CSV table of C-alpha atoms and ligand atoms in Angstrom, one decimal:
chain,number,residue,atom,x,y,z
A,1,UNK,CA,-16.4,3.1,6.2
A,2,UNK,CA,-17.5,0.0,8.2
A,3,UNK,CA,-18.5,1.0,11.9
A,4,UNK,CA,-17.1,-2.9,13.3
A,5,UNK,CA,-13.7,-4.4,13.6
A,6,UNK,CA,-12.4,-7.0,11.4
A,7,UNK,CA,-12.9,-10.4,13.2
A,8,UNK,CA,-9.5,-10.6,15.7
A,9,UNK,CA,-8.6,-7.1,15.7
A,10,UNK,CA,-8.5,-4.8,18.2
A,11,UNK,CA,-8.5,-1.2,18.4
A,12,UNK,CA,-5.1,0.9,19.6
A,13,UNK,CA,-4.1,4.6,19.4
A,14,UNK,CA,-3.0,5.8,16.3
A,15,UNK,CA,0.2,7.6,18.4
A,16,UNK,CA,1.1,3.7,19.1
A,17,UNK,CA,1.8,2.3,15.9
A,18,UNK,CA,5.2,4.4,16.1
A,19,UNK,CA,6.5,2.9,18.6
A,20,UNK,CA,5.6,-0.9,16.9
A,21,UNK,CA,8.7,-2.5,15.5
A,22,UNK,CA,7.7,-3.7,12.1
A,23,UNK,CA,10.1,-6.6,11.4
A,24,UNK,CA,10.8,-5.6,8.1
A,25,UNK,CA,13.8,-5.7,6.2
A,26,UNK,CA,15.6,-2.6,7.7
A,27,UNK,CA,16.0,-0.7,10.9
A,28,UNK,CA,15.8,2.6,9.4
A,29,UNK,CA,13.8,4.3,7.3
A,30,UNK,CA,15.3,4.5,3.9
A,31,UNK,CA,16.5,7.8,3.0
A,32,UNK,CA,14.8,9.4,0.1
A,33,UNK,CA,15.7,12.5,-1.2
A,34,UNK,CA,12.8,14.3,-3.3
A,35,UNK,CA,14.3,16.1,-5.7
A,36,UNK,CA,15.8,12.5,-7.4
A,37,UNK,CA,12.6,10.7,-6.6
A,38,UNK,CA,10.6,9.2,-9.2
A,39,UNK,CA,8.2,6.2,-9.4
A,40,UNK,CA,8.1,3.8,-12.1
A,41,UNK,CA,4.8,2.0,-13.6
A,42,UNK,CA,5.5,-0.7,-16.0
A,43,UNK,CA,4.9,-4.3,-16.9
A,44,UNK,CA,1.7,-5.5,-19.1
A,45,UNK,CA,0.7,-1.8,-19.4
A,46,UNK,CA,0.7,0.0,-23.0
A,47,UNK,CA,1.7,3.5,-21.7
A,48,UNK,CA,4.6,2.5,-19.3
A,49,UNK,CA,5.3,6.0,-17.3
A,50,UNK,CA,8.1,7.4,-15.0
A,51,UNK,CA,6.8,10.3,-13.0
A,52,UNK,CA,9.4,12.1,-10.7
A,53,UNK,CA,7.6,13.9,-7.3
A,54,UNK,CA,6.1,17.1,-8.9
A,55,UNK,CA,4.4,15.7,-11.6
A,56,UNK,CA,2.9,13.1,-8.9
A,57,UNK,CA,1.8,16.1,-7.4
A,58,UNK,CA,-0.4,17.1,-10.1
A,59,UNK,CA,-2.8,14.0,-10.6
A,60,UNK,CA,-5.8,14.6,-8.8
A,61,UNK,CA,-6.0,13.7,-5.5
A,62,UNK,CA,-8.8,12.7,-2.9
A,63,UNK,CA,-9.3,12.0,0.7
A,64,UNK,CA,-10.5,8.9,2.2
A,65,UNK,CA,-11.1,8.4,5.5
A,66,UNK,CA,-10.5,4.1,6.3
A,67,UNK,CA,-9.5,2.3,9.2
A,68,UNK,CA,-5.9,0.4,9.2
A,69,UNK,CA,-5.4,-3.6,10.3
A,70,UNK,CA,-2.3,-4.8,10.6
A,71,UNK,CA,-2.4,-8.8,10.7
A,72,UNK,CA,-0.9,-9.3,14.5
A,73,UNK,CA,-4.0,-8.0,15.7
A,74,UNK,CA,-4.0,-4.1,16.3
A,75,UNK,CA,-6.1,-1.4,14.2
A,76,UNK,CA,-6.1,1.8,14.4
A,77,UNK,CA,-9.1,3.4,12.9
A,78,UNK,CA,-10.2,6.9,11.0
A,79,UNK,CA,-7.3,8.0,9.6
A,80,UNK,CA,-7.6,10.2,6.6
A,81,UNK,CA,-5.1,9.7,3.7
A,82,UNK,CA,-5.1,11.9,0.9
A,83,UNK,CA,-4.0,10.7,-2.3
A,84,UNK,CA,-4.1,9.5,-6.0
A,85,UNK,CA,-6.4,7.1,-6.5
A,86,UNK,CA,-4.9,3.9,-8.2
A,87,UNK,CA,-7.9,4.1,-10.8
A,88,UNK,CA,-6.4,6.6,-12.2
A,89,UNK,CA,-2.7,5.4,-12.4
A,90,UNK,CA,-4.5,2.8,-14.2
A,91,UNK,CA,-5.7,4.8,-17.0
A,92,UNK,CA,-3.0,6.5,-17.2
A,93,UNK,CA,-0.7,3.1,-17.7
A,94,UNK,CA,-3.8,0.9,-19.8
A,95,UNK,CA,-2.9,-2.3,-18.5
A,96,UNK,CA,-2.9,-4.7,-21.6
A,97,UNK,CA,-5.7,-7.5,-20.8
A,98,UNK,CA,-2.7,-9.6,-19.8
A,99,UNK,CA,-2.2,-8.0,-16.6
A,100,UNK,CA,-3.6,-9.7,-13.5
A,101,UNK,CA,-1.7,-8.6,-10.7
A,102,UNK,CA,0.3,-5.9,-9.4
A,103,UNK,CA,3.7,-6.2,-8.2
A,104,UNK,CA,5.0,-2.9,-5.6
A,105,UNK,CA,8.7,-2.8,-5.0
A,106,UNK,CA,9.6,-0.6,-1.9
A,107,UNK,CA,12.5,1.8,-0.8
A,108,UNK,CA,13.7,-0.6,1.3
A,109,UNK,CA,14.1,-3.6,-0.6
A,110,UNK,CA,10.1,-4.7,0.7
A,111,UNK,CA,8.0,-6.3,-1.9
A,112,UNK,CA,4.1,-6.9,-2.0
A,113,UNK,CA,1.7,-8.2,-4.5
A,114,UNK,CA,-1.8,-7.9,-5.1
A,115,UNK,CA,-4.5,-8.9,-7.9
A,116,UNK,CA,-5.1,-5.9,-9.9
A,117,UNK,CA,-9.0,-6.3,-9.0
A,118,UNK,CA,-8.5,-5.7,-5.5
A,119,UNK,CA,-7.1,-2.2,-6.5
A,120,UNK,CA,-9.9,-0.7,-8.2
A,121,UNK,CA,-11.7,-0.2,-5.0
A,122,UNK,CA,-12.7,3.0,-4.6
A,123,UNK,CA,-10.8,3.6,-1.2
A,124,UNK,CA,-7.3,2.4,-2.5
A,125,UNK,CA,-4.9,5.6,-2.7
A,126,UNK,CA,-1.3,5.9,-3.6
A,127,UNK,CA,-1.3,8.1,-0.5
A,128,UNK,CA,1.3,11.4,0.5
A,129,UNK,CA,-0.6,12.8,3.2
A,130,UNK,CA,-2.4,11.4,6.3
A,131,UNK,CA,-4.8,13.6,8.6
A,132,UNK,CA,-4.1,16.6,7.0
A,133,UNK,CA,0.3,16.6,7.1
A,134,UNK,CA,3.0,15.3,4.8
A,135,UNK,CA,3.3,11.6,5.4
A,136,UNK,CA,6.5,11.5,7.0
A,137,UNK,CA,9.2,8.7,6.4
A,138,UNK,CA,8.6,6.4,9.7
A,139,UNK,CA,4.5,6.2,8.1
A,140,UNK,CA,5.6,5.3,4.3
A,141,UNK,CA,6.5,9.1,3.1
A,142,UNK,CA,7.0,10.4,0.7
A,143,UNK,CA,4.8,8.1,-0.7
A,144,UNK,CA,2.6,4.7,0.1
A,145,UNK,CA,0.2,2.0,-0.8
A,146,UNK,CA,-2.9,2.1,1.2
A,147,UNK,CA,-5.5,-0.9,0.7
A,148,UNK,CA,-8.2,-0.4,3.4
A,149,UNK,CA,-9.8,-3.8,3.1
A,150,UNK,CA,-6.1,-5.8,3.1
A,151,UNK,CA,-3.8,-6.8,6.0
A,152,UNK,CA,-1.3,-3.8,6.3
A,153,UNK,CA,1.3,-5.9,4.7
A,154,UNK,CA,-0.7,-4.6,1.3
A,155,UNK,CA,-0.5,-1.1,2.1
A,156,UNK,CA,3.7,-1.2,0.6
A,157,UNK,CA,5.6,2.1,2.0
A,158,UNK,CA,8.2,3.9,0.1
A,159,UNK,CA,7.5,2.8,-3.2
A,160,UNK,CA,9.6,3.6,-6.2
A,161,UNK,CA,8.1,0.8,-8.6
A,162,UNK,CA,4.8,-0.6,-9.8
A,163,UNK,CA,4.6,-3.8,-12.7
A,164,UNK,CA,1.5,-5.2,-13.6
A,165,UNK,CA,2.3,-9.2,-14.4
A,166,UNK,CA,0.7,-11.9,-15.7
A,167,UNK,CA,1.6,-14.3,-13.0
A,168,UNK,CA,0.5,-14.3,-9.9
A,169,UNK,CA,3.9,-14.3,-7.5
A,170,UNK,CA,4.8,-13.8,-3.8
A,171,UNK,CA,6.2,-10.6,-1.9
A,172,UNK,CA,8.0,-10.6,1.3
A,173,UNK,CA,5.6,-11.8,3.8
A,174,UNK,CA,3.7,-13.6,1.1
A,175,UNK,CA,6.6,-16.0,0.7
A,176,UNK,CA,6.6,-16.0,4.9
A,177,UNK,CA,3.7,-18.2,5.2
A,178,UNK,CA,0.8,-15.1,5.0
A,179,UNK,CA,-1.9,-15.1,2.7
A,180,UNK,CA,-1.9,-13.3,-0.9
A,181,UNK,CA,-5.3,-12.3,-0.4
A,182,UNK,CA,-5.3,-10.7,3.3
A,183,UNK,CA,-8.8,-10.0,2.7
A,184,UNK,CA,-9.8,-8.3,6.7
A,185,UNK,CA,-13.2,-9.3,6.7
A,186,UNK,CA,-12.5,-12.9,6.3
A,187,UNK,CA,-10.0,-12.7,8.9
A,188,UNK,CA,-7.7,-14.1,5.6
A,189,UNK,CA,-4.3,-14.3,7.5
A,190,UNK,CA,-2.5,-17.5,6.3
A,191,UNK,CA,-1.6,-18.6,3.5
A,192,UNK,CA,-2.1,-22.5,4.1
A,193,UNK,CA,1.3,-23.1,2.0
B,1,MTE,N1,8.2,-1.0,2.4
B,1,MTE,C1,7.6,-1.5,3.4
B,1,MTE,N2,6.2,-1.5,3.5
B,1,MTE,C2,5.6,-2.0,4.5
B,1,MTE,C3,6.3,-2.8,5.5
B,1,MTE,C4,7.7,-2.8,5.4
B,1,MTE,O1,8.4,-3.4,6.2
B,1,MTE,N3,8.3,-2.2,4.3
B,1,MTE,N4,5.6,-3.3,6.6
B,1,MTE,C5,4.1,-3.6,6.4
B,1,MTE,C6,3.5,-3.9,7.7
B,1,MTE,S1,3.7,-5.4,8.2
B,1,MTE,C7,2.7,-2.9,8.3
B,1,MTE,S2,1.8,-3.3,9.7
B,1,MTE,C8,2.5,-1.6,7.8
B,1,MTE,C9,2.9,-0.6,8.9
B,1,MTE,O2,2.5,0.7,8.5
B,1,MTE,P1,2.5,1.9,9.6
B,1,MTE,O3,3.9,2.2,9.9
B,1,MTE,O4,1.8,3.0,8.9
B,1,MTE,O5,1.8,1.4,10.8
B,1,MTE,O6,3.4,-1.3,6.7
B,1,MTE,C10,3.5,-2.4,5.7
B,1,MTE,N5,4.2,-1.9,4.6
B,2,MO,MO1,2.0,-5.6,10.0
């Protein structure tokens, strides 16, 4: 984990970020029962899968420890997701060499994309549990993106569907004037559009 801030950030409490409004597309947290939950990987993949919550449970997981920047300027650092590494969604799936980017469709109607590179880093998770408790459902829960080195408009929560494409196309802030490539280190906000 890098010991600096991002250029422009600054550091907050973690306790803050609940009171932050984001301006997504709800008020509320979508409501998502469990027991009916399932997530759905398709697209330019040759093993398309549907995996409801306990077999989620039962890919290996790992913890990673990364700091979190959200593009209006706060971070809040060391926080430890646990979670499935999107590696190995990837073998599971075997994208075809077709895919180039990655498509997540949220709970609440939010959409991201990302190039499918940018999610073999090593500290990308599909993430259910930060510092050490369930990730509840005002922080993503039961389950979100988490993409370390990206604006926090990467790190999609509540998702129910993943689709590798062969185009590259724009989620919800994407088509709102941010970049695609949010890359933090090169203080990558806008998308020039
Ligand atoms: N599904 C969904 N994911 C989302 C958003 C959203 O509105 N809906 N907002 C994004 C933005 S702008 C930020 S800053 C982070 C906020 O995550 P946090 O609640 O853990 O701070 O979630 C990101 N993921
Ligand atoms: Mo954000």
């Amino acid at each position: 984990m890098n010991e600096k801030l991002p250029p422009g950030q600054h550091e907050i409490p973690a306790i803050l970020r609940w009171n932050i409004d984001h301006p997504g597309i709800i008020p509320e947290n979508p409501e998502i029962d469990l027991e009916n939950w399932t997530i759905m990987v398709d697209g330019e993949v040759e093993k398309p899968i549907t995996l409801s919550w306990h077999d989620f449970l039962q890919l290996p997981s790992i913890e990673v420890k990364s700091d979190f920047h959200c593009v209006e300027g706060w971070s809040v650092r060391k926080l430890r997701w646990l979670g499935v590494k999107f590696n190995t969604l990837v073998h599971m799936v075997k994208p075809k060499k077709s895919a180039k980017h990655v498509l997540f469709r949220c709970s609440d109607g939010y959409t991201t994309f990302l190039d499918l590179r940018a999610l073999f880093e090593e500290n990308v998770l599909l993430s259910y549990k930060l510092n050490g408790k369930w990730l509840e459902a005002s922080l993503g829960g039961p389950l979100r993106l988490v993409v370390p080195n990206k604006y926090a408009y990467k790190s999609a929560m509540w998702i129910e569907r993943i689709t590798f494409t062969k185009q590259i196309s724009f989620g919800y802030w994407e088509k709102r004037k941010y970049s695609y490539t949010a890359d933090v280190w090169k203080n990558d906000r806008f998308s020039g559009r």
